[in-house]
Short mmCIF file of C-alpha atoms and ligand atoms in Angstrom, two decimals:
data_model
loop_
_atom_site.label_atom_id
_atom_site.label_comp_id
_atom_site.label_asym_id
_atom_site.label_seq_id
_atom_site.Cartn_x
_atom_site.Cartn_y
_atom_site.Cartn_z
CA MET R 74 126.59 78.55 111.16
CA ALA R 75 127.82 82.09 110.54
CA ILE R 76 125.26 84.67 109.45
CA GLU R 77 126.94 87.28 107.27
CA PHE R 78 125.27 90.67 106.94
CA THR R 79 127.98 92.41 104.93
CA PHE R 80 127.80 93.12 101.21
CA THR R 81 130.44 91.32 99.16
CA PRO R 82 133.24 93.53 97.72
CA LYS R 83 131.44 93.39 94.34
CA GLN R 84 128.16 94.52 95.89
CA GLN R 85 129.94 97.31 97.79
CA MET R 86 131.58 98.52 94.61
CA PHE R 87 128.25 98.42 92.77
CA GLN R 88 126.66 100.47 95.56
CA ARG R 89 129.43 103.09 95.38
CA VAL R 90 129.28 103.39 91.60
CA VAL R 91 125.48 103.61 91.54
CA ARG R 92 125.41 106.16 94.38
CA ASN R 93 127.90 108.41 92.60
CA TYR R 94 126.13 108.13 89.27
CA LEU R 95 122.71 108.91 90.80
CA ARG R 96 123.99 111.87 92.81
CA LEU R 97 125.97 113.41 89.97
CA GLU R 98 123.84 112.61 86.92
CA VAL R 99 120.29 111.97 88.07
CA TRP R 100 119.75 114.03 91.24
CA PRO R 101 120.09 117.42 89.48
CA ASN R 102 117.18 116.54 87.14
CA VAL R 103 114.59 114.97 89.41
CA ASP R 104 112.37 117.97 90.11
CA GLU R 105 108.65 117.81 89.38
CA ASP R 106 107.32 120.29 86.87
CA LYS R 107 105.26 123.02 88.47
CA SER R 108 102.05 122.14 86.61
CA GLY R 109 101.57 119.35 89.13
CA HIS R 110 101.15 116.73 86.37
CA GLY R 111 104.66 115.31 86.35
CA THR R 112 106.85 114.41 83.38
CA PHE R 113 107.99 110.88 82.64
CA PRO R 114 111.83 110.95 82.77
CA LYS R 115 112.31 109.10 79.49
CA LYS R 116 115.88 110.25 78.86
CA THR R 117 117.06 109.23 82.33
CA ILE R 118 115.43 105.81 82.05
CA GLN R 119 116.98 105.19 78.62
CA GLU R 120 120.37 106.24 79.92
CA MET R 121 120.04 103.87 82.87
CA GLY R 122 119.25 101.12 80.36
CA LYS R 123 122.40 101.87 78.36
CA LEU R 124 124.42 101.67 81.58
CA GLY R 125 122.98 98.22 82.31
CA LEU R 126 120.91 99.43 85.27
CA LEU R 127 117.58 98.09 84.04
CA GLY R 128 118.57 94.44 84.12
CA ILE R 129 120.41 94.19 87.42
CA PRO R 130 119.02 90.93 88.84
CA PHE R 131 118.93 88.93 85.62
CA PRO R 132 121.51 86.41 84.41
CA LYS R 133 124.20 87.67 82.06
CA GLU R 134 123.16 85.22 79.35
CA TYR R 135 119.99 87.34 78.87
CA GLY R 136 121.84 90.65 78.99
CA GLY R 137 121.40 91.20 82.73
CA ALA R 138 124.06 92.28 85.20
CA GLY R 139 123.82 88.99 87.13
CA LEU R 140 123.67 90.80 90.49
CA GLY R 141 120.54 89.05 91.73
CA GLU R 142 117.92 90.43 94.10
CA ILE R 143 120.50 91.92 96.47
CA GLY R 144 122.05 93.95 93.65
CA TYR R 145 118.55 94.96 92.56
CA CYS R 146 117.64 96.11 96.09
CA ILE R 147 120.91 98.06 96.40
CA PHE R 148 119.96 99.93 93.22
CA VAL R 149 116.36 100.63 94.29
CA GLU R 150 117.51 101.73 97.76
CA GLU R 151 119.94 104.21 96.19
CA ILE R 152 117.28 105.60 93.84
CA GLY R 153 114.78 105.70 96.72
CA ARG R 154 117.23 108.08 98.42
CA ILE R 155 116.88 110.62 95.65
CA ASP R 156 113.62 110.12 93.76
CA ALA R 157 110.62 107.87 94.47
CA SER R 158 109.16 108.38 90.96
CA ILE R 159 112.22 106.90 89.25
CA ALA R 160 112.38 104.17 91.91
CA THR R 161 108.77 103.25 91.05
CA ILE R 162 109.46 103.20 87.29
CA VAL R 163 112.58 101.04 87.45
CA ALA R 164 111.12 98.77 90.13
CA ALA R 165 107.94 98.09 88.14
CA HIS R 166 110.07 97.48 85.04
CA GLN R 167 112.51 95.03 86.63
CA SER R 168 110.54 93.23 89.31
CA ILE R 169 106.90 92.81 88.31
CA GLY R 170 107.39 93.62 84.60
CA THR R 171 110.50 91.69 83.56
CA THR R 172 110.99 89.07 86.31
CA PRO R 173 107.93 86.99 85.27
CA VAL R 174 109.39 86.65 81.74
CA TRP R 175 112.65 85.36 83.20
CA LEU R 176 110.98 83.05 85.75
CA PHE R 177 108.11 81.64 83.70
CA GLY R 178 109.03 82.35 80.07
CA THR R 179 109.93 79.61 77.61
CA GLU R 180 113.52 79.75 76.35
CA ASP R 181 112.20 81.35 73.12
CA GLN R 182 110.32 84.02 75.08
CA ARG R 183 113.37 84.75 77.25
CA ARG R 184 115.62 85.12 74.20
CA LYS R 185 113.05 87.27 72.40
CA TYR R 186 112.19 89.72 75.19
CA LEU R 187 114.89 89.82 77.90
CA PRO R 188 117.80 91.38 75.95
CA GLY R 189 115.70 94.46 75.00
CA LEU R 190 114.30 94.75 78.53
CA THR R 191 117.70 94.50 80.20
CA ASP R 192 119.54 96.95 77.95
CA GLY R 193 116.88 99.67 78.11
CA ARG R 194 115.61 99.49 74.54
CA HIS R 195 112.30 98.35 75.97
CA LEU R 196 110.34 99.10 79.13
CA ALA R 197 108.08 96.65 80.97
CA ALA R 198 104.90 96.89 83.03
CA PHE R 199 102.56 94.59 84.94
CA ALA R 200 98.77 94.78 84.67
CA LEU R 201 96.63 93.06 87.27
CA THR R 202 94.41 95.69 88.97
CA GLU R 203 90.96 96.40 87.50
CA PRO R 204 88.13 98.80 88.34
CA THR R 205 86.44 96.14 90.49
CA ALA R 206 89.55 94.21 91.56
CA GLY R 207 92.29 95.90 93.59
CA SER R 208 93.01 94.22 96.92
CA ASP R 209 90.73 91.40 95.83
CA ALA R 210 92.86 90.60 92.79
CA ALA R 211 91.30 87.14 92.52
CA SER R 212 88.09 88.74 91.24
CA ILE R 213 89.57 90.16 88.00
CA LYS R 214 87.21 90.07 85.02
CA THR R 215 89.33 90.90 81.94
CA GLN R 216 88.75 87.86 79.80
CA ALA R 217 90.99 86.09 77.29
CA ARG R 218 89.06 83.67 75.08
CA ARG R 219 90.96 81.20 72.92
CA GLU R 220 90.22 81.39 69.19
CA GLY R 221 92.56 79.31 67.02
CA ASP R 222 96.13 80.56 67.45
CA TYR R 223 95.07 83.66 69.42
CA TYR R 224 93.49 84.71 72.69
CA ILE R 225 90.90 87.48 72.27
CA VAL R 226 91.10 89.86 75.24
CA ASN R 227 88.31 92.16 76.42
CA GLY R 228 88.29 94.30 79.56
CA ARG R 229 90.10 97.13 81.37
CA LYS R 230 93.13 97.34 83.63
CA LEU R 231 93.67 100.27 86.01
CA TRP R 232 96.65 102.11 87.42
CA CYS R 233 99.32 100.26 85.50
CA THR R 234 102.74 101.77 86.33
CA ASN R 235 104.62 102.48 83.05
CA GLY R 236 101.46 101.31 81.22
CA ASP R 237 101.53 103.99 78.50
CA GLN R 238 105.34 103.88 78.16
CA ALA R 239 105.86 100.13 78.16
CA ASP R 240 106.82 98.02 75.16
CA VAL R 241 106.04 94.77 76.98
CA ILE R 242 103.27 94.24 79.54
CA VAL R 243 102.71 91.16 81.68
CA LEU R 244 98.93 90.94 81.54
CA THR R 245 96.78 88.77 83.81
CA CYS R 246 93.42 87.61 82.42
CA VAL R 247 90.64 85.16 83.17
CA THR R 248 90.77 82.23 80.75
CA ASP R 249 88.23 80.00 82.50
CA PRO R 250 85.75 81.82 84.75
CA ALA R 251 84.42 78.51 86.10
CA LEU R 252 87.80 77.66 87.68
CA GLY R 253 88.36 80.94 89.54
CA ALA R 254 91.79 82.39 90.38
CA ARG R 255 93.49 79.02 90.92
CA GLY R 256 93.25 77.40 87.51
CA GLY R 257 91.15 79.92 85.61
CA VAL R 258 93.64 82.81 85.30
CA THR R 259 96.49 83.04 82.77
CA SER R 260 99.38 85.48 82.20
CA PHE R 261 100.26 86.84 78.78
CA ILE R 262 103.10 88.83 77.28
CA LEU R 263 101.42 91.77 75.58
CA GLU R 264 103.38 93.83 73.07
CA LYS R 265 102.81 97.55 72.60
CA GLY R 266 100.89 98.26 69.39
CA THR R 267 98.86 95.04 69.48
CA LYS R 268 95.57 95.71 67.67
CA GLY R 269 92.64 96.20 70.05
CA PHE R 270 94.86 97.50 72.88
CA SER R 271 94.75 101.19 73.74
CA ILE R 272 95.64 103.53 76.59
CA GLY R 273 92.84 105.20 78.55
CA THR R 274 93.23 107.70 81.39
CA ILE R 275 96.70 108.61 82.63
CA GLU R 276 96.30 109.57 86.27
CA ASP R 277 97.41 112.80 87.94
CA LYS R 278 98.66 111.75 91.36
CA MET R 279 99.43 113.46 94.67
CA GLY R 280 102.89 111.85 94.67
CA ILE R 281 105.40 109.99 92.47
CA ARG R 282 104.12 112.38 89.81
CA ASN R 283 106.95 111.73 87.37
CA SER R 284 105.99 108.08 87.16
CA SER R 285 103.15 107.18 84.84
CA THR R 286 100.01 105.35 86.00
CA ALA R 287 97.74 104.35 83.13
CA GLU R 288 94.46 102.69 82.30
CA LEU R 289 94.70 99.93 79.66
CA ILE R 290 91.73 99.13 77.43
CA PHE R 291 91.22 95.86 75.56
CA GLU R 292 88.62 95.58 72.80
CA ASP R 293 88.87 92.27 70.94
CA CYS R 294 92.64 92.46 71.35
CA ALA R 295 94.22 89.39 69.71
CA ILE R 296 97.30 88.09 71.57
CA PRO R 297 99.14 85.16 69.90
CA ALA R 298 98.77 81.92 71.89
CA GLU R 299 102.59 81.63 71.88
CA ASN R 300 102.58 84.68 74.20
CA VAL R 301 101.00 82.76 77.08
CA LEU R 302 103.45 83.22 79.97
CA GLY R 303 103.78 80.12 82.13
CA ARG R 304 101.10 77.45 81.99
CA VAL R 305 97.48 78.18 81.09
CA GLY R 306 95.57 78.48 84.35
CA GLU R 307 98.64 79.40 86.44
CA GLY R 308 98.56 83.16 85.93
CA PHE R 309 97.79 83.87 89.54
CA ILE R 310 100.95 82.06 90.65
CA VAL R 311 102.94 84.07 88.07
CA ALA R 312 101.53 87.32 89.48
CA LEU R 313 101.98 86.44 93.16
CA THR R 314 105.53 85.20 92.59
CA ALA R 315 106.47 88.44 90.85
CA LEU R 316 104.91 90.43 93.69
CA ASP R 317 107.17 88.73 96.26
CA GLY R 318 110.26 90.27 94.65
CA GLY R 319 108.34 93.45 93.88
CA ARG R 320 107.42 93.98 97.53
CA THR R 321 111.02 93.39 98.62
CA GLY R 322 112.23 96.01 96.14
CA LEU R 323 109.58 98.46 97.36
CA ALA R 324 110.91 97.98 100.88
CA ALA R 325 114.39 98.89 99.61
CA GLY R 326 113.00 102.04 97.96
CA SER R 327 111.25 103.05 101.19
CA LEU R 328 114.47 102.41 103.09
CA GLY R 329 116.35 104.77 100.76
CA GLY R 330 113.69 107.45 101.25
CA ALA R 331 113.90 107.11 105.04
CA GLN R 332 117.67 107.54 104.97
CA THR R 333 117.39 110.81 103.09
CA LEU R 334 114.83 112.03 105.63
CA LEU R 335 117.24 111.20 108.44
CA GLU R 336 120.20 112.84 106.69
CA THR R 337 118.34 116.07 105.85
CA SER R 338 117.05 116.20 109.44
CA ILE R 339 120.61 115.85 110.76
CA ASP R 340 121.80 118.64 108.44
CA TYR R 341 118.96 120.86 109.65
CA VAL R 342 119.51 120.40 113.40
CA ARG R 343 123.26 120.86 113.05
CA SER R 344 122.87 124.25 111.37
CA ARG R 345 119.67 125.55 112.97
CA ARG R 346 120.40 127.46 116.19
CA ARG R 347 118.11 128.44 119.04
CA HIS R 348 119.22 130.22 122.26
CA GLY R 349 122.68 130.27 120.72
CA GLN R 350 122.85 126.47 120.52
CA PRO R 351 122.40 124.17 117.55
CA LEU R 352 119.07 122.32 117.66
CA SER R 353 121.04 119.07 117.70
CA GLN R 354 121.82 119.72 121.39
CA GLU R 355 118.17 119.23 122.39
CA GLN R 356 117.55 115.80 123.85
CA ALA R 357 114.00 115.60 122.45
CA VAL R 358 115.43 116.14 118.96
CA GLN R 359 118.17 113.58 119.54
CA TRP R 360 115.61 110.96 120.55
CA ARG R 361 113.65 111.49 117.37
CA LEU R 362 116.84 111.05 115.32
CA ALA R 363 117.71 107.94 117.32
CA ASP R 364 114.27 106.43 116.74
CA MET R 365 114.60 107.03 113.00
CA ALA R 366 118.07 105.44 113.00
CA VAL R 367 116.88 102.37 114.96
CA GLU R 368 114.09 101.66 112.50
CA ILE R 369 116.26 102.32 109.44
CA ASN R 370 119.01 99.99 110.65
CA LEU R 371 116.63 97.15 111.43
CA THR R 372 114.79 97.60 108.12
CA LYS R 373 118.11 97.37 106.28
CA TYR R 374 118.94 93.96 107.73
CA ALA R 375 115.44 92.59 107.19
CA THR R 376 115.24 93.90 103.61
CA TYR R 377 118.51 92.33 102.49
CA HIS R 378 117.76 89.11 104.37
CA THR R 379 114.48 88.88 102.41
CA ALA R 380 116.26 89.80 99.17
CA ALA R 381 118.67 86.89 99.71
CA LEU R 382 115.74 84.50 100.26
CA VAL R 383 113.91 85.79 97.18
CA ASP R 384 117.09 85.40 95.15
CA GLU R 385 117.41 81.73 96.09
CA TYR R 386 113.71 81.15 95.44
CA TYR R 387 113.79 82.83 92.01
CA HIS R 388 116.81 80.81 90.91
CA LEU R 389 114.96 77.60 91.82
CA ILE R 390 111.96 78.66 89.74
CA ALA R 391 114.05 79.89 86.78
CA GLY R 392 115.98 76.62 86.83
CA GLY R 393 112.73 74.64 86.61
CA LYS R 394 113.29 73.11 90.07
CA HIS R 395 110.47 72.01 92.33
CA VAL R 396 109.51 74.71 94.84
CA PRO R 397 107.77 73.32 97.91
CA ASP R 398 104.59 75.16 99.00
CA ALA R 399 106.14 75.77 102.43
CA LEU R 400 109.00 77.71 100.81
CA ARG R 401 106.56 79.80 98.74
CA ASP R 402 104.61 80.63 101.91
CA LYS R 403 107.78 81.57 103.77
CA ILE R 404 108.95 83.92 101.01
CA SER R 405 105.51 85.54 100.71
CA MET R 406 105.37 86.10 104.44
CA ASN R 407 108.86 87.62 104.51
CA ALA R 408 108.11 89.88 101.55
CA ALA R 409 104.78 90.98 103.10
CA THR R 410 106.50 91.63 106.44
CA ILE R 411 109.24 93.81 105.03
CA LYS R 412 106.90 95.65 102.67
CA VAL R 413 104.47 96.64 105.41
CA PHE R 414 107.21 97.48 107.89
CA ALA R 415 109.44 99.50 105.55
CA SER R 416 106.60 101.52 104.00
CA GLU R 417 105.09 102.37 107.40
CA MET R 418 108.55 103.03 108.88
CA THR R 419 109.23 105.59 106.15
CA ALA R 420 105.88 107.26 106.84
CA ARG R 421 106.95 107.55 110.50
CA CYS R 422 110.28 109.05 109.37
CA VAL R 423 108.38 111.61 107.28
CA GLU R 424 106.45 112.62 110.41
CA SER R 425 109.68 112.91 112.42
CA ALA R 426 111.35 114.94 109.68
CA LEU R 427 108.33 117.28 109.61
CA GLU R 428 108.57 117.75 113.37
CA ILE R 429 112.34 118.23 113.37
CA GLN R 430 112.52 120.58 110.39
CA GLY R 431 109.51 122.64 111.45
CA GLY R 432 107.85 125.16 109.15
CA SER R 433 110.43 124.91 106.40
CA SER R 434 109.56 121.23 105.88
CA ILE R 435 106.15 122.00 104.38
CA TRP R 436 107.28 124.18 101.45
CA ASP R 437 107.67 122.47 98.14
CA ARG R 438 111.31 123.50 97.80
CA ASN R 439 111.97 121.30 100.83
CA ARG R 440 112.12 117.60 100.04
CA VAL R 441 110.15 116.58 103.15
CA GLU R 442 107.02 117.94 101.51
CA ARG R 443 107.64 115.79 98.45
CA ALA R 444 108.64 112.75 100.53
CA TRP R 445 105.32 113.00 102.35
CA ARG R 446 103.41 112.84 99.03
CA ASP R 447 105.72 110.26 97.43
CA HIS R 448 106.36 107.69 100.11
CA ILE R 449 102.85 107.28 101.46
CA ILE R 450 101.99 105.52 98.18
CA ALA R 451 104.27 102.60 99.07
CA GLU R 452 101.64 101.65 101.66
CA ILE R 453 99.16 101.10 98.81
CA TYR R 454 100.63 99.65 95.64
CA GLU R 455 101.62 96.00 95.25
CA GLY R 456 99.13 95.28 98.05
CA THR R 457 98.07 97.64 100.83
CA SER R 458 99.31 97.36 104.41
CA GLU R 459 96.05 95.64 105.35
CA ILE R 460 96.57 93.00 102.66
CA GLN R 461 100.18 92.39 103.80
CA ARG R 462 98.84 91.88 107.35
CA LEU R 463 96.26 89.39 106.05
CA ILE R 464 99.07 87.39 104.37
CA ILE R 465 101.14 87.44 107.57
CA ALA R 466 98.16 86.53 109.77
CA ARG R 467 97.21 83.63 107.46
CA ASP R 468 100.72 82.24 107.86
CA VAL R 469 101.14 82.66 111.60
CA LEU R 470 97.73 81.10 112.18
CA LYS R 471 98.70 78.17 109.94
CA MET R 472 102.00 77.64 111.72
CA GLY R 473 101.07 78.68 115.24
CA GLY R 474 103.92 81.25 115.22
CA THR R 475 106.56 82.68 112.92
CA TYR R 476 109.31 80.90 110.97
C1 LIG G 100 100.55 104.76 92.12
C2 LIG G 100 99.99 103.39 91.93
C3 LIG G 100 100.61 102.51 91.04
C4 LIG G 100 100.06 101.25 90.83
N1 LIG G 100 100.66 100.40 89.92
C5 LIG G 100 100.07 99.21 89.62
C6 LIG G 100 100.61 98.35 88.60
O1 LIG G 100 101.66 98.64 88.00
N2 LIG G 100 99.94 97.22 88.29
C7 LIG G 100 98.79 96.86 88.93
O2 LIG G 100 98.23 95.81 88.61
N3 LIG G 100 98.27 97.62 89.94
C8 LIG G 100 98.87 98.79 90.28
N4 LIG G 100 98.35 99.59 91.27
C9 LIG G 100 97.15 99.16 91.98
C10 LIG G 100 97.41 98.76 93.42
O3 LIG G 100 98.09 97.55 93.50
C11 LIG G 100 96.07 98.78 94.17
O4 LIG G 100 95.71 100.14 94.31
C12 LIG G 100 96.12 98.10 95.49
O5 LIG G 100 96.30 96.73 95.34
C13 LIG G 100 94.86 98.36 96.32
O6 LIG G 100 93.70 98.19 95.59
P1 LIG G 100 92.59 99.35 95.58
O7 LIG G 100 93.30 100.64 95.42
O8 LIG G 100 91.56 98.98 94.57
O9 LIG G 100 91.98 99.36 97.02
P2 LIG G 100 90.68 98.51 97.55
O10 LIG G 100 90.85 97.09 97.21
O11 LIG G 100 89.47 99.22 97.04
O12 LIG G 100 90.83 98.72 99.08
C14 LIG G 100 90.46 99.94 99.73
C15 LIG G 100 90.90 99.87 101.19
O13 LIG G 100 90.28 98.75 101.82
C16 LIG G 100 91.27 97.90 102.40
N5 LIG G 100 90.88 96.50 102.25
C17 LIG G 100 90.53 95.86 101.12
N6 LIG G 100 90.29 94.56 101.36
C18 LIG G 100 90.51 94.38 102.69
C19 LIG G 100 90.45 93.26 103.56
N7 LIG G 100 90.12 92.04 103.10
N8 LIG G 100 90.74 93.43 104.87
C20 LIG G 100 91.09 94.65 105.35
N9 LIG G 100 91.17 95.76 104.58
C21 LIG G 100 90.90 95.62 103.27
C22 LIG G 100 92.54 98.18 101.62
O14 LIG G 100 93.68 97.87 102.40
C23 LIG G 100 92.42 99.65 101.33
O15 LIG G 100 92.88 100.39 102.43
C24 LIG G 100 98.89 100.84 91.52
C25 LIG G 100 98.29 101.73 92.44
C26 LIG G 100 98.83 102.97 92.66
C27 LIG G 100 98.17 103.89 93.64
#
């Protein structure tokens, strides 16, 4: 069996077009404002929507570009090269925000929500984390109690990316506390403006400042029962399935960031001279560049391999096909592996870039300073590195090795 690691001509063309667009149209406007609070890049996001860049993985029949998870990862990698805030916004929108509606929505829900989410009229978010439930997501407390044709939601969600900007939020709530996470948790499609739903604190962050991270407050918020997403009691599966694709996309964003760090380091050592020689002549510097390149190249293969697996897996789910537990486990392990490796690899590249570019790397006009603040966060959201390692360890212990 041949294993092909080359993008198809269509994927290559998509990569070229996206790279040009991002460099020419988006790159000049990605600076943070100097207040340190960040500004949500609404205009850029809307423009990306109009260009069809907010529905890349989804089937054309719902307004998507039909480019699957590989196309989606190409896009996030390219944005990760230039701006981690925008990468976070579009990744949260497409992977954890919109994907669950495609995978688990009824045909009516898909037709109602996907066209607006894929053409940029609407933005999506995903709300799972709570004040007392981060890594331990199974202990969420926000409750949805059935009353006639509605579910009445009470509780708080924390740190929801796009939370205050989103028109549609995939919300995970407890519907039967006695059953716990497996059976007692349900996902809902929450629309902006629903009575009883309000926005609390919007966080100031050390990095990805132009993305928005919001607290969501629910006080007797009535969500129509027809907005249950997937089956009642299966909300935890909805969330974990979305996170598999989400983590793969985050790996692609980290990969993009690492490539920029390598490229700016190469530019620096080519032009910086000491003792009359460019810094690039120093073997110690060359080894650092080589180590960055080794990790970037390997991450690239592993990321797109995982994207291809996720793509197959998602099409099975969307088509209503049976998905064996062993396949779910394999995908989760692959997604956890690439998420932990890519995010930590990029942190190592930041360190190398700091070493290579010396004093100039720590000023805010130099993008290494911003990369340091931006990319470290990929080790935290959508499950910390420790949680990814727990997932991987659970699987290798179960199987007595890797796949
Ligand atoms: C910028 C940003 C955006 C986010 N966006 C979203 C979003 O859109 N939607 C959403 O639902 N959530 C979002 N989150 C929340 C994010 O997913 C959580 O922060 C993350 O899951 C970790 O939870 P926690 O911060 O509460 O850490 P905690 O659970 O309090 O963990 C603290 C530390 O303990 C470690 N730890 C915890 N349990 C274990 C264990 N069993 N073994 C070993 N170590 C452990 C963790 O790895 C971590 O280092 C976002 C977070 C950030 C920072």
